[in-house]
Amino acid sequence: MKRYTVILKKFGCIEEYDNFLSLYEVRNFLTSKGFRWCSELNKWEQTYETVDPFSDEADDLFIHAEVRVSGGVAIAG
């Protein structure tokens, strides 16, 4: 079974969120954090829709998102 890990980065700060079971869960999580998929750049980008990009609150937002896939082995029982 595949598992997905989301890595959020901002100015030297990194946070990892793991154990997502589907890309649907990953998409919902990243969308809730203010990201959207940019097909031209082939990556997730911060939209700043939830805060003013020039405010102090914007400094607390993660600006880079990376999704990693780890495959597991299914065990028959």
Short mmCIF file of C-alpha atoms in Angstrom, two decimals:
data_model
loop_
_atom_site.label_atom_id
_atom_site.label_comp_id
_atom_site.label_asym_id
_atom_site.label_seq_id
_atom_site.Cartn_x
_atom_site.Cartn_y
_atom_site.Cartn_z
CA MET A 1 0.00 0.00 0.00
CA LYS A 2 1.31 3.43 -0.86
CA ARG A 3 1.71 6.07 1.82
CA TYR A 4 2.28 9.75 1.16
CA THR A 5 4.37 12.22 3.12
CA VAL A 6 4.02 16.00 2.82
CA ILE A 7 7.05 18.14 3.58
CA LEU A 8 6.41 21.84 4.16
CA LYS A 9 9.30 24.31 4.10
CA LYS A 10 9.86 27.97 4.90
CA PHE A 11 13.07 29.86 5.52
CA GLY A 12 15.00 27.04 7.17
CA CYS A 13 12.00 25.52 8.93
CA ILE A 14 10.78 22.07 7.85
CA GLU A 15 7.72 20.14 9.00
CA GLU A 16 6.73 16.65 7.90
CA TYR A 17 3.23 15.20 7.87
CA ASP A 18 2.99 11.54 7.00
CA ASN A 19 0.66 8.55 6.76
CA PHE A 20 -1.64 10.00 4.11
CA LEU A 21 -3.33 7.07 2.38
CA SER A 22 -4.38 8.80 -0.84
CA LEU A 23 -3.55 11.74 -3.05
CA TYR A 24 -7.04 13.01 -2.29
CA GLU A 25 -6.06 13.38 1.39
CA VAL A 26 -2.81 15.09 0.38
CA ARG A 27 -4.65 17.53 -1.89
CA ASN A 28 -7.18 18.42 0.82
CA PHE A 29 -4.41 18.95 3.36
CA LEU A 30 -2.35 21.19 1.08
CA THR A 31 -5.40 23.15 -0.03
CA SER A 32 -6.27 23.81 3.62
CA LYS A 33 -2.74 25.20 4.07
CA GLY A 34 -3.25 27.65 1.17
CA PHE A 35 -1.47 25.73 -1.58
CA ARG A 36 -2.63 24.97 -5.10
CA TRP A 37 -1.17 22.80 -7.83
CA CYS A 38 0.60 24.81 -10.55
CA SER A 39 0.66 22.66 -13.67
CA GLU A 40 3.02 25.04 -15.51
CA LEU A 41 5.67 24.64 -12.81
CA ASN A 42 4.68 21.07 -11.93
CA LYS A 43 4.68 21.82 -8.19
CA TRP A 44 2.53 23.04 -5.31
CA GLU A 45 2.66 26.78 -4.69
CA GLN A 46 1.40 29.03 -1.90
CA THR A 47 -1.56 31.16 -2.99
CA TYR A 48 -1.67 33.61 -0.06
CA GLU A 49 -5.48 33.46 -0.31
CA THR A 50 -5.88 33.23 3.45
CA VAL A 51 -3.65 36.20 4.37
CA ASP A 52 -2.26 39.39 2.89
CA PRO A 53 1.10 38.46 1.33
CA PHE A 54 2.68 41.66 2.71
CA SER A 55 1.50 41.17 6.30
CA ASP A 56 3.42 39.72 9.23
CA GLU A 57 1.10 36.70 9.16
CA ALA A 58 2.43 35.81 5.71
CA ASP A 59 5.87 35.26 7.25
CA ASP A 60 4.42 32.31 9.17
CA LEU A 61 3.13 30.53 6.05
CA PHE A 62 5.00 27.65 4.49
CA ILE A 63 6.00 28.54 0.94
CA HIS A 64 7.24 25.19 -0.41
CA ALA A 65 5.46 21.84 -0.39
CA GLU A 66 6.86 18.51 -1.46
CA VAL A 67 5.00 15.21 -1.67
CA ARG A 68 6.86 11.93 -1.32
CA VAL A 69 5.53 8.46 -1.94
CA SER A 70 6.61 5.41 0.01
CA GLY A 71 5.45 2.03 -1.09
CA GLY A 72 4.64 -0.69 1.36
CA VAL A 73 4.39 -4.40 0.95
CA ALA A 74 0.95 -5.91 1.30
CA ILE A 75 0.91 -8.84 3.66
CA ALA A 76 -1.64 -11.53 2.97
CA GLY A 77 -3.16 -13.07 6.01
#
